[in-house]
PDB file of C-alpha atoms in Angstrom:
ATOM      1  CA  MET A1383     207.096 170.883 180.090  1.00 93.00           C
ATOM      2  CA  ASN A1384     206.521 167.861 176.972  1.00 98.00           C
ATOM      3  CA  LEU A1385     207.558 169.070 173.245  1.00 98.00           C
ATOM      4  CA  VAL A1386     206.520 166.978 170.626  1.00 98.00           C
ATOM      5  CA  ILE A1387     208.208 167.966 167.766  1.00 98.00           C
ATOM      6  CA  GLY A1388     206.278 166.944 164.614  1.00 96.00           C
ATOM      7  CA  GLY A1389     202.553 167.154 166.714  1.00 95.00           C
ATOM      8  CA  ASN A1390     200.399 167.058 163.923  1.00 93.00           C
ATOM      9  CA  GLY A1391     201.689 163.591 162.641  1.00 92.00           C
ATOM     10  CA  GLY A1392     200.028 160.882 162.703  1.00 94.00           C
ATOM     11  CA  LEU A1393     202.078 159.673 166.251  1.00 97.00           C
ATOM     12  CA  GLY A1394     202.790 163.182 167.322  1.00 97.00           C
ATOM     13  CA  TYR A1395     199.171 164.012 167.414  1.00 97.00           C
ATOM     14  CA  SER A1396     197.882 160.979 169.679  1.00 97.00           C
ATOM     15  CA  ILE A1397     200.680 161.869 172.030  1.00 98.00           C
ATOM     16  CA  THR A1398     199.791 165.343 172.331  1.00 97.00           C
ATOM     17  CA  GLN A1399     196.609 163.731 173.243  1.00 97.00           C
ATOM     18  CA  GLU A1400     197.745 161.241 175.813  1.00 98.00           C
ATOM     19  CA  LEU A1401     199.565 164.024 177.678  1.00 98.00           C
ATOM     20  CA  LEU A1402     196.936 166.333 177.733  1.00 97.00           C
ATOM     21  CA  SER A1403     194.672 163.311 178.655  1.00 96.00           C
ATOM     22  CA  ARG A1404     196.863 163.010 181.742  1.00 97.00           C
ATOM     23  CA  GLY A1405     197.025 166.826 182.803  1.00 96.00           C
ATOM     24  CA  LYS A1406     200.770 167.223 181.989  1.00 97.00           C
ATOM     25  CA  PRO A1407     201.492 170.451 179.904  1.00 97.00           C
ATOM     26  CA  VAL A1408     202.894 169.874 176.332  1.00 98.00           C
ATOM     27  CA  THR A1409     204.031 171.816 173.453  1.00 97.00           C
ATOM     28  CA  ALA A1410     203.051 170.194 170.052  1.00 97.00           C
ATOM     29  CA  THR A1411     204.925 171.922 166.927  1.00 96.00           C
ATOM     30  CA  TYR A1412     204.008 171.903 163.239  1.00 94.00           C
ATOM     31  CA  HIS A1413     205.775 172.968 159.921  1.00 90.00           C
ATOM     32  CA  ARG A1414     203.353 173.947 157.597  1.00 83.00           C
ATOM     33  CA  SER A1415     200.162 173.525 158.616  1.00 82.00           C
ATOM     34  CA  ASN A1416     198.591 173.167 162.431  1.00 84.00           C
ATOM     35  CA  GLY A1417     195.854 170.842 160.693  1.00 81.00           C
ATOM     36  CA  GLU A1418     194.519 168.483 162.980  1.00 86.00           C
ATOM     37  CA  LEU A1419     196.351 169.988 166.131  1.00 91.00           C
ATOM     38  CA  SER A1420     193.986 172.789 165.640  1.00 88.00           C
ATOM     39  CA  ARG A1421     191.544 171.005 167.014  1.00 89.00           C
ATOM     40  CA  LEU A1422     192.751 170.526 170.326  1.00 91.00           C
ATOM     41  CA  LYS A1423     192.099 172.850 173.358  1.00 87.00           C
ATOM     42  CA  GLY A1424     192.779 173.873 176.629  1.00 89.00           C
ATOM     43  CA  PRO A1425     195.364 175.585 179.112  1.00 93.00           C
ATOM     44  CA  MET A1426     197.923 173.291 179.175  1.00 96.00           C
ATOM     45  CA  LEU A1427     198.407 172.943 175.103  1.00 97.00           C
ATOM     46  CA  SER A1428     201.024 175.216 173.051  1.00 96.00           C
ATOM     47  CA  ILE A1429     201.148 174.564 169.681  1.00 96.00           C
ATOM     48  CA  ALA A1430     203.993 176.393 167.542  1.00 95.00           C
ATOM     49  CA  PRO A1431     204.968 176.667 164.282  1.00 95.00           C
ATOM     50  CA  LEU A1432     209.012 174.978 163.634  1.00 95.00           C
ATOM     51  CA  ASP A1433     211.567 174.810 160.889  1.00 94.00           C
ATOM     52  CA  ILE A1434     213.596 172.157 162.232  1.00 95.00           C
ATOM     53  CA  THR A1435     216.824 173.341 160.411  1.00 93.00           C
ATOM     54  CA  ASP A1436     215.877 176.625 162.181  1.00 94.00           C
ATOM     55  CA  GLU A1437     218.854 176.149 165.143  1.00 93.00           C
ATOM     56  CA  LYS A1438     217.425 179.132 167.240  1.00 94.00           C
ATOM     57  CA  ALA A1439     213.777 177.798 166.846  1.00 95.00           C
ATOM     58  CA  VAL A1440     214.929 174.413 168.052  1.00 96.00           C
ATOM     59  CA  THR A1441     217.187 175.886 170.608  1.00 96.00           C
ATOM     60  CA  ALA A1442     214.555 178.130 171.878  1.00 96.00           C
ATOM     61  CA  LEU A1443     211.865 174.962 172.322  1.00 97.00           C
ATOM     62  CA  LEU A1444     214.471 172.668 173.825  1.00 97.00           C
ATOM     63  CA  SER A1445     215.639 174.977 176.764  1.00 94.00           C
ATOM     64  CA  THR A1446     212.159 174.687 178.556  1.00 93.00           C
ATOM     65  CA  ALA A1447     211.771 170.848 177.691  1.00 97.00           C
ATOM     66  CA  LYS A1448     212.174 168.038 180.100  1.00 97.00           C
ATOM     67  CA  THR A1449     210.987 165.011 177.949  1.00 98.00           C
ATOM     68  CA  VAL A1450     211.048 165.523 174.259  1.00 98.00           C
ATOM     69  CA  TYR A1451     209.246 162.933 171.562  1.00 98.00           C
ATOM     70  CA  PHE A1452     210.733 163.208 168.237  1.00 98.00           C
ATOM     71  CA  CYS A1453     207.777 162.476 165.876  1.00 97.00           C
ATOM     72  CA  LEU A1454     209.077 164.323 162.885  1.00 95.00           C
ATOM     73  CA  ASN A1455     207.367 162.911 159.596  1.00 87.00           C
ATOM     74  CA  VAL A1456     208.725 163.701 156.492  1.00 87.00           C
ATOM     75  CA  PRO A1457     207.612 161.859 153.263  1.00 86.00           C
ATOM     76  CA  TYR A1458     210.277 158.648 152.269  1.00 81.00           C
ATOM     77  CA  PRO A1459     211.756 160.278 149.712  1.00 85.00           C
ATOM     78  CA  ASP A1460     212.781 163.220 152.044  1.00 90.00           C
ATOM     79  CA  TRP A1461     214.570 160.975 154.672  1.00 90.00           C
ATOM     80  CA  TYR A1462     217.986 160.766 153.727  1.00 92.00           C
ATOM     81  CA  THR A1463     218.651 164.651 153.364  1.00 94.00           C
ATOM     82  CA  VAL A1464     216.122 166.049 156.086  1.00 94.00           C
ATOM     83  CA  MET A1465     216.605 163.162 159.378  1.00 96.00           C
ATOM     84  CA  PRO A1466     220.192 162.806 159.972  1.00 96.00           C
ATOM     85  CA  GLY A1467     220.749 166.735 160.484  1.00 96.00           C
ATOM     86  CA  ALA A1468     217.062 167.316 162.066  1.00 97.00           C
ATOM     87  CA  LEU A1469     218.027 164.323 164.924  1.00 98.00           C
ATOM     88  CA  GLU A1470     221.783 165.538 164.864  1.00 97.00           C
ATOM     89  CA  ARG A1471     220.232 169.181 165.915  1.00 97.00           C
ATOM     90  CA  VAL A1472     218.202 167.940 168.267  1.00 98.00           C
ATOM     91  CA  THR A1473     220.152 165.540 170.402  1.00 98.00           C
ATOM     92  CA  ARG A1474     223.357 167.876 170.021  1.00 96.00           C
ATOM     93  CA  GLN A1475     221.591 170.240 172.330  1.00 96.00           C
ATOM     94  CA  LEU A1476     219.842 168.198 175.039  1.00 97.00           C
ATOM     95  CA  HIS A1477     221.874 167.268 178.324  1.00 95.00           C
ATOM     96  CA  SER A1478     221.482 165.236 181.598  1.00 96.00           C
ATOM     97  CA  GLY A1479     217.831 165.783 182.827  1.00 96.00           C
ATOM     98  CA  GLN A1480     216.576 165.644 179.595  1.00 98.00           C
ATOM     99  CA  SER A1481     214.954 162.548 177.830  1.00 98.00           C
ATOM    100  CA  LEU A1482     214.191 161.526 174.325  1.00 98.00           C
ATOM    101  CA  VAL A1483     211.547 159.385 173.210  1.00 98.00           C
ATOM    102  CA  PHE A1484     212.328 158.039 169.693  1.00 98.00           C
ATOM    103  CA  PRO A1485     209.631 156.170 168.130  1.00 98.00           C
ATOM    104  CA  GLY A1486     211.121 153.407 165.950  1.00 97.00           C
ATOM    105  CA  ASN A1487     209.784 150.709 163.754  1.00 97.00           C
ATOM    106  CA  VAL A1488     211.491 147.128 162.407  1.00 97.00           C
ATOM    107  CA  TYR A1489     212.912 148.703 158.892  1.00 96.00           C
ATOM    108  CA  GLY A1490     216.609 148.137 160.726  1.00 97.00           C
ATOM    109  CA  TYR A1491     215.738 144.515 161.226  1.00 98.00           C
ATOM    110  CA  GLY A1492     215.499 143.633 157.758  1.00 96.00           C
ATOM    111  CA  LYS A1493     213.882 140.312 156.693  1.00 95.00           C
ATOM    112  CA  PHE A1494     213.050 138.935 160.506  1.00 97.00           C
ATOM    113  CA  GLN A1495     215.631 135.822 161.223  1.00 97.00           C
ATOM    114  CA  TYR A1496     213.074 134.977 163.753  1.00 98.00           C
ATOM    115  CA  LEU A1497     209.276 134.734 164.584  1.00 98.00           C
ATOM    116  CA  PRO A1498     208.481 136.926 167.039  1.00 98.00           C
ATOM    117  CA  ALA A1499     211.688 139.021 166.956  1.00 98.00           C
ATOM    118  CA  ASP A1500     212.571 140.162 170.581  1.00 98.00           C
ATOM    119  CA  GLU A1501     214.938 143.452 171.304  1.00 98.00           C
ATOM    120  CA  THR A1502     217.894 141.355 170.368  1.00 98.00           C
ATOM    121  CA  HIS A1503     216.938 140.605 166.662  1.00 98.00           C
ATOM    122  CA  PRO A1504     219.922 141.480 164.617  1.00 98.00           C
ATOM    123  CA  LYS A1505     219.801 144.654 162.507  1.00 98.00           C
ATOM    124  CA  ALA A1506     220.862 143.487 159.131  1.00 97.00           C
ATOM    125  CA  ALA A1507     218.435 145.346 157.076  1.00 96.00           C
ATOM    126  CA  LEU A1508     219.433 145.883 153.424  1.00 94.00           C
ATOM    127  CA  THR A1509     217.385 148.419 152.327  1.00 94.00           C
ATOM    128  CA  ARG A1510     218.390 151.925 152.209  1.00 93.00           C
ATOM    129  CA  LYS A1511     215.296 153.121 154.867  1.00 94.00           C
ATOM    130  CA  GLY A1512     216.157 150.148 157.444  1.00 96.00           C
ATOM    131  CA  LYS A1513     219.978 151.154 157.151  1.00 96.00           C
ATOM    132  CA  LEU A1514     219.495 155.061 157.433  1.00 96.00           C
ATOM    133  CA  ARG A1515     217.381 154.161 160.858  1.00 97.00           C
ATOM    134  CA  ASN A1516     220.062 151.835 162.164  1.00 98.00           C
ATOM    135  CA  GLN A1517     222.558 154.762 161.606  1.00 98.00           C
ATOM    136  CA  LEU A1518     219.757 157.446 163.033  1.00 98.00           C
ATOM    137  CA  GLU A1519     219.836 154.715 166.100  1.00 98.00           C
ATOM    138  CA  GLU A1520     223.273 154.440 166.532  1.00 98.00           C
ATOM    139  CA  MET A1521     224.001 158.313 166.664  1.00 98.00           C
ATOM    140  CA  LEU A1522     221.181 158.602 168.845  1.00 98.00           C
ATOM    141  CA  GLN A1523     223.161 156.284 171.003  1.00 98.00           C
ATOM    142  CA  LYS A1524     226.490 158.067 171.158  1.00 98.00           C
ATOM    143  CA  GLN A1525     224.900 161.659 171.913  1.00 98.00           C
ATOM    144  CA  ALA A1526     222.832 160.990 174.390  1.00 98.00           C
ATOM    145  CA  GLU A1527     226.412 159.286 175.933  1.00 97.00           C
ATOM    146  CA  LEU A1528     228.207 162.253 174.847  1.00 97.00           C
ATOM    147  CA  HIS A1529     225.602 164.498 176.394  1.00 97.00           C
ATOM    148  CA  GLY A1530     224.108 162.713 179.043  1.00 97.00           C
ATOM    149  CA  PHE A1531     220.874 162.752 178.594  1.00 98.00           C
ATOM    150  CA  ARG A1532     218.548 159.664 178.581  1.00 98.00           C
ATOM    151  CA  TYR A1533     216.276 158.329 175.143  1.00 98.00           C
ATOM    152  CA  VAL A1534     213.909 155.732 175.118  1.00 98.00           C
ATOM    153  CA  ILE A1535     212.721 153.937 171.592  1.00 98.00           C
ATOM    154  CA  PRO A1536     209.355 152.233 171.822  1.00 98.00           C
ATOM    155  CA  ARG A1537     209.615 149.980 168.583  1.00 98.00           C
ATOM    156  CA  TYR A1538     206.302 149.374 166.501  1.00 98.00           C
ATOM    157  CA  PRO A1539     204.869 147.401 163.654  1.00 97.00           C
ATOM    158  CA  ASP A1540     202.815 149.564 161.009  1.00 96.00           C
ATOM    159  CA  TYR A1541     200.438 151.556 162.890  1.00 95.00           C
ATOM    160  CA  TYR A1542     196.752 152.599 161.761  1.00 98.00           C
ATOM    161  CA  GLY A1543     194.140 155.084 162.962  1.00 98.00           C
ATOM    162  CA  PRO A1544     192.706 158.247 163.160  1.00 96.00           C
ATOM    163  CA  ASN A1545     195.243 160.796 161.857  1.00 94.00           C
ATOM    164  CA  VAL A1546     197.181 157.997 159.696  1.00 95.00           C
ATOM    165  CA  THR A1547     196.701 158.795 156.097  1.00 93.00           C
ATOM    166  CA  ASN A1548     199.704 156.614 154.599  1.00 90.00           C
ATOM    167  CA  ARG A1549     199.250 155.248 151.604  1.00 87.00           C
ATOM    168  CA  VAL A1550     198.468 151.454 152.761  1.00 92.00           C
ATOM    169  CA  PHE A1551     195.771 152.517 155.621  1.00 95.00           C
ATOM    170  CA  GLY A1552     194.435 155.769 153.859  1.00 94.00           C
ATOM    171  CA  PRO A1553     192.857 154.404 151.413  1.00 93.00           C
ATOM    172  CA  ILE A1554     191.660 151.505 153.094  1.00 96.00           C
ATOM    173  CA  PHE A1555     189.698 153.289 155.176  1.00 97.00           C
ATOM    174  CA  SER A1556     188.304 155.927 152.627  1.00 96.00           C
ATOM    175  CA  GLY A1557     187.937 153.209 150.324  1.00 96.00           C
ATOM    176  CA  ALA A1558     185.467 151.003 152.983  1.00 97.00           C
ATOM    177  CA  LEU A1559     183.569 154.330 153.549  1.00 97.00           C
ATOM    178  CA  GLN A1560     182.872 154.663 149.411  1.00 95.00           C
ATOM    179  CA  ALA A1561     182.040 150.632 149.268  1.00 95.00           C
ATOM    180  CA  ARG A1562     185.170 150.385 146.875  1.00 95.00           C
ATOM    181  CA  THR A1563     187.129 147.777 146.590  1.00 95.00           C
ATOM    182  CA  ILE A1564     190.325 148.396 148.994  1.00 96.00           C
ATOM    183  CA  ALA A1565     193.790 146.745 148.475  1.00 95.00           C
ATOM    184  CA  TRP A1566     196.612 144.997 150.808  1.00 95.00           C
ATOM    185  CA  PRO A1567     200.321 145.392 150.060  1.00 94.00           C
ATOM    186  CA  ALA A1568     201.944 141.930 148.653  1.00 92.00           C
ATOM    187  CA  LYS A1569     199.605 139.478 150.593  1.00 94.00           C
ATOM    188  CA  LEU A1570     196.292 138.851 151.904  1.00 96.00           C
ATOM    189  CA  ASP A1571     197.441 135.414 154.005  1.00 96.00           C
ATOM    190  CA  VAL A1572     200.594 136.385 155.741  1.00 97.00           C
ATOM    191  CA  LEU A1573     200.105 137.278 159.514  1.00 97.00           C
ATOM    192  CA  HIS A1574     201.276 140.769 160.562  1.00 97.00           C
ATOM    193  CA  ASP A1575     201.207 142.687 163.800  1.00 98.00           C
ATOM    194  CA  LEU A1576     199.655 146.151 163.440  1.00 98.00           C
ATOM    195  CA  VAL A1577     199.436 148.605 166.294  1.00 98.00           C
ATOM    196  CA  TYR A1578     196.689 151.481 166.234  1.00 98.00           C
ATOM    197  CA  ILE A1579     198.141 154.588 166.973  1.00 98.00           C
ATOM    198  CA  ARG A1580     196.521 155.652 170.401  1.00 98.00           C
ATOM    199  CA  ASP A1581     198.066 152.281 171.971  1.00 98.00           C
ATOM    200  CA  ALA A1582     201.156 153.085 170.175  1.00 98.00           C
ATOM    201  CA  ALA A1583     201.356 157.028 172.073  1.00 98.00           C
ATOM    202  CA  ARG A1584     200.299 155.530 175.537  1.00 98.00           C
ATOM    203  CA  ALA A1585     203.127 153.228 175.004  1.00 98.00           C
ATOM    204  CA  ALA A1586     205.236 156.073 174.030  1.00 98.00           C
ATOM    205  CA  VAL A1587     204.375 158.078 177.199  1.00 98.00           C
ATOM    206  CA  LEU A1588     204.296 154.954 179.717  1.00 98.00           C
ATOM    207  CA  LEU A1589     207.979 154.675 178.610  1.00 98.00           C
ATOM    208  CA  ALA A1590     208.804 158.513 178.676  1.00 98.00           C
ATOM    209  CA  ASP A1591     207.369 158.475 182.029  1.00 97.00           C
ATOM    210  CA  SER A1592     208.963 155.370 183.974  1.00 97.00           C
ATOM    211  CA  GLY A1593     212.669 156.551 183.790  1.00 94.00           C
ATOM    212  CA  GLU A1594     213.413 153.533 181.276  1.00 97.00           C
ATOM    213  CA  GLU A1595     215.727 153.204 179.021  1.00 97.00           C
ATOM    214  CA  GLY A1596     216.984 151.266 175.596  1.00 97.00           C
ATOM    215  CA  GLU A1597     214.465 149.662 173.147  1.00 98.00           C
ATOM    216  CA  TRP A1598     211.268 148.289 173.694  1.00 98.00           C
ATOM    217  CA  HIS A1599     209.104 146.615 171.471  1.00 98.00           C
ATOM    218  CA  VAL A1600     205.093 147.531 171.607  1.00 98.00           C
ATOM    219  CA  SER A1601     203.238 144.953 169.185  1.00 97.00           C
ATOM    220  CA  GLY A1602     199.850 145.560 169.226  1.00 96.00           C
ATOM    221  CA  SER A1603     196.436 143.892 170.115  1.00 96.00           C
ATOM    222  CA  GLY A1604     197.358 140.042 168.215  1.00 94.00           C
ATOM    223  CA  ALA A1605     199.046 139.726 164.576  1.00 97.00           C
ATOM    224  CA  ILE A1606     196.419 139.110 161.974  1.00 98.00           C
ATOM    225  CA  GLU A1607     196.194 138.178 158.245  1.00 97.00           C
ATOM    226  CA  GLY A1608     195.794 141.086 155.681  1.00 97.00           C
ATOM    227  CA  ARG A1609     192.256 139.544 154.585  1.00 96.00           C
ATOM    228  CA  GLN A1610     190.806 139.653 158.283  1.00 97.00           C
ATOM    229  CA  PHE A1611     192.143 143.110 159.146  1.00 98.00           C
ATOM    230  CA  LEU A1612     190.146 144.537 155.545  1.00 97.00           C
ATOM    231  CA  ASN A1613     187.327 142.058 156.533  1.00 97.00           C
ATOM    232  CA  ILE A1614     187.027 143.538 160.131  1.00 98.00           C
ATOM    233  CA  VAL A1615     186.980 147.143 158.303  1.00 98.00           C
ATOM    234  CA  GLN A1616     184.503 146.408 155.925  1.00 98.00           C
ATOM    235  CA  GLU A1617     182.256 144.781 158.523  1.00 97.00           C
ATOM    236  CA  GLU A1618     182.320 148.159 160.514  1.00 97.00           C
ATOM    237  CA  ALA A1619     182.085 150.189 157.843  1.00 97.00           C
ATOM    238  CA  ASP A1620     179.111 148.261 156.246  1.00 97.00           C
ATOM    239  CA  SER A1621     180.583 147.994 152.905  1.00 96.00           C
ATOM    240  CA  PRO A1622     180.690 144.564 150.866  1.00 94.00           C
ATOM    241  CA  LYS A1623     183.721 142.284 151.551  1.00 91.00           C
ATOM    242  CA  LYS A1624     185.853 143.364 148.384  1.00 92.00           C
ATOM    243  CA  CYS A1625     189.891 143.015 148.805  1.00 93.00           C
ATOM    244  CA  ARG A1626     192.649 142.667 146.565  1.00 93.00           C
ATOM    245  CA  THR A1627     196.189 142.433 146.794  1.00 92.00           C
ATOM    246  CA  LEU A1628     198.127 145.390 145.484  1.00 77.00           C
ATOM    247  CA  PRO A1629     201.289 143.522 143.697  1.00 74.00           C
ATOM    248  CA  GLY A1630     204.634 144.479 144.151  1.00 62.00           C
ATOM    249  CA  TRP A1631     205.052 144.740 140.533  1.00 55.00           C
ATOM    250  CA  ALA A1632     202.098 147.447 140.477  1.00 57.00           C
ATOM    251  CA  VAL A1633     204.134 149.365 143.258  1.00 56.00           C
ATOM    252  CA  GLY A1634     207.115 148.648 141.389  1.00 53.00           C
ATOM    253  CA  LEU A1635     205.466 150.692 137.972  1.00 49.00           C
ATOM    254  CA  ALA A1636     204.137 152.993 140.382  1.00 54.00           C
ATOM    255  CA  GLY A1637     207.456 153.959 141.237  1.00 50.00           C
ATOM    256  CA  ILE A1638     208.239 155.314 137.796  1.00 52.00           C
ATOM    257  CA  PHE A1639     206.245 158.112 138.238  1.00 54.00           C
ATOM    258  CA  ASP A1640     206.096 158.447 141.958  1.00 64.00           C
ATOM    259  CA  LYS A1641     208.963 158.764 144.111  1.00 67.00           C
ATOM    260  CA  GLU A1642     207.021 158.101 147.295  1.00 65.00           C
ATOM    261  CA  ALA A1643     205.719 154.379 145.789  1.00 60.00           C
ATOM    262  CA  ARG A1644     209.506 154.051 144.484  1.00 71.00           C
ATOM    263  CA  GLU A1645     210.229 154.697 148.330  1.00 70.00           C
ATOM    264  CA  PHE A1646     207.605 151.793 149.703  1.00 77.00           C
ATOM    265  CA  HIS A1647     208.280 149.509 146.946  1.00 79.00           C
ATOM    266  CA  GLU A1648     211.465 148.543 148.802  1.00 87.00           C
ATOM    267  CA  LEU A1649     209.522 147.781 151.779  1.00 88.00           C
ATOM    268  CA  LEU A1650     207.267 145.253 150.470  1.00 91.00           C
ATOM    269  CA  TYR A1651     209.042 142.396 152.143  1.00 92.00           C
ATOM    270  CA  GLU A1652     207.420 143.324 155.229  1.00 94.00           C
ATOM    271  CA  PHE A1653     204.342 142.146 153.728  1.00 94.00           C
ATOM    272  CA  GLN A1654     205.500 139.368 152.045  1.00 94.00           C
ATOM    273  CA  TYR A1655     206.548 137.312 154.952  1.00 96.00           C
ATOM    274  CA  PRO A1656     205.082 137.071 159.100  1.00 97.00           C
ATOM    275  CA  LEU A1657     205.955 140.417 160.532  1.00 97.00           C
ATOM    276  CA  LEU A1658     205.585 139.401 164.418  1.00 98.00           C
ATOM    277  CA  LEU A1659     207.186 141.276 167.514  1.00 98.00           C
ATOM    278  CA  ASN A1660     207.910 139.905 170.909  1.00 98.00           C
ATOM    279  CA  GLU A1661     206.389 142.296 173.611  1.00 98.00           C
ATOM    280  CA  THR A1662     206.999 140.607 176.801  1.00 98.00           C
ATOM    281  CA  LYS A1663     209.765 142.465 178.075  1.00 98.00           C
ATOM    282  CA  PHE A1664     206.756 145.628 177.591  1.00 98.00           C
ATOM    283  CA  LEU A1665     204.138 143.858 178.935  1.00 98.00           C
ATOM    284  CA  LYS A1666     205.899 142.699 182.269  1.00 98.00           C
ATOM    285  CA  ARG A1667     207.357 146.121 183.184  1.00 98.00           C
ATOM    286  CA  PHE A1668     203.649 147.807 182.371  1.00 98.00           C
ATOM    287  CA  PRO A1669     200.903 145.011 182.868  1.00 97.00           C
ATOM    288  CA  GLU A1670     198.558 147.839 183.101  1.00 96.00           C
ATOM    289  CA  TYR A1671     198.994 148.160 179.569  1.00 97.00           C
ATOM    290  CA  THR A1672     196.156 146.602 177.605  1.00 97.00           C
ATOM    291  CA  ALA A1673     196.291 147.089 174.232  1.00 98.00           C
ATOM    292  CA  THR A1674     192.334 147.964 172.058  1.00 98.00           C
ATOM    293  CA  THR A1675     191.322 145.081 169.863  1.00 98.00           C
ATOM    294  CA  HIS A1676     191.406 145.449 166.035  1.00 98.00           C
ATOM    295  CA  LYS A1677     187.135 145.465 165.959  1.00 98.00           C
ATOM    296  CA  ALA A1678     187.552 148.613 168.426  1.00 98.00           C
ATOM    297  CA  ALA A1679     190.179 150.363 167.028  1.00 98.00           C
ATOM    298  CA  VAL A1680     188.551 150.331 163.621  1.00 98.00           C
ATOM    299  CA  LYS A1681     185.736 151.284 164.765  1.00 98.00           C
ATOM    300  CA  GLU A1682     187.208 154.694 166.227  1.00 98.00           C
ATOM    301  CA  THR A1683     189.318 155.031 162.854  1.00 98.00           C
ATOM    302  CA  LEU A1684     186.184 154.903 160.258  1.00 98.00           C
ATOM    303  CA  GLY A1685     184.783 157.602 162.504  1.00 97.00           C
ATOM    304  CA  TRP A1686     187.678 160.016 162.525  1.00 96.00           C
ATOM    305  CA  PHE A1687     187.453 158.958 158.428  1.00 96.00           C
ATOM    306  CA  GLN A1688     184.256 159.970 158.278  1.00 95.00           C
ATOM    307  CA  GLU A1689     184.539 163.190 159.919  1.00 92.00           C
ATOM    308  CA  GLN A1690     186.768 164.140 157.568  1.00 88.00           C
ATOM    309  CA  GLN A1691     184.544 163.354 154.439  1.00 78.00           C
ATOM    310  CA  LEU A1692     181.775 165.786 155.695  1.00 58.00           C
TER     311      LEU A1692
END
């Protein structure tokens, strides 16, 4: 049995879709609302509410799971109070014969020291969220050594796609559909890896099924400048090419009144400097994997956002 913790979030939902497309039984959890999960049907799917702080509920779900996808998604301000306890609660109960997929990001690296960054890049984060990510991964490694379960970390740059409605990509796609001026953080002319959410899900399932362990970079279909990405979105939405930067001072000002904006402000460096991942290791191991082009991925994403506006 596959267990997706946080199955109603962007990546958790796409992983649930990917598992079902492969004919695999899956239990997907949600917290307050089953939202997008309610659209999925089939005899291989179970949908379950889960309060991650409920020890008995976590234990019951883990008892029947062979592979666990930890896709818990909480607002940035809640990371520090929720994520350490949640990961500890899950990993403490895993054992030999079980696997944990722990999707990763690049926050722990801090500003890249070389490009493209491979899996040996120093974890030299100076931000609170970057340091927390590193602490979580250290906890995961220690728990795996102690309890004997397998873990794998597919590490992604920023992702976009259906059901990804964060403060960067949600306004981009919804704004383009409404022919509004759309914004990109910090600088429009800096190269940035972006991975389509359904590609990220496929990579996670490939790694889970392979028996591989450790960290694996998955970078998407090629680095792209912010302006280029926004233009693709506008072309596919048939809207005017009106774009602008979202300057750091504006995010900082918003952070005075908005905790989420304040937390995002410390990550702006990722958009001020090139962000490129080396995924050679992953592509050599999985030559059958091909990333979706940005043009095709954007078209599918716009279709999803359009459905939400109907």
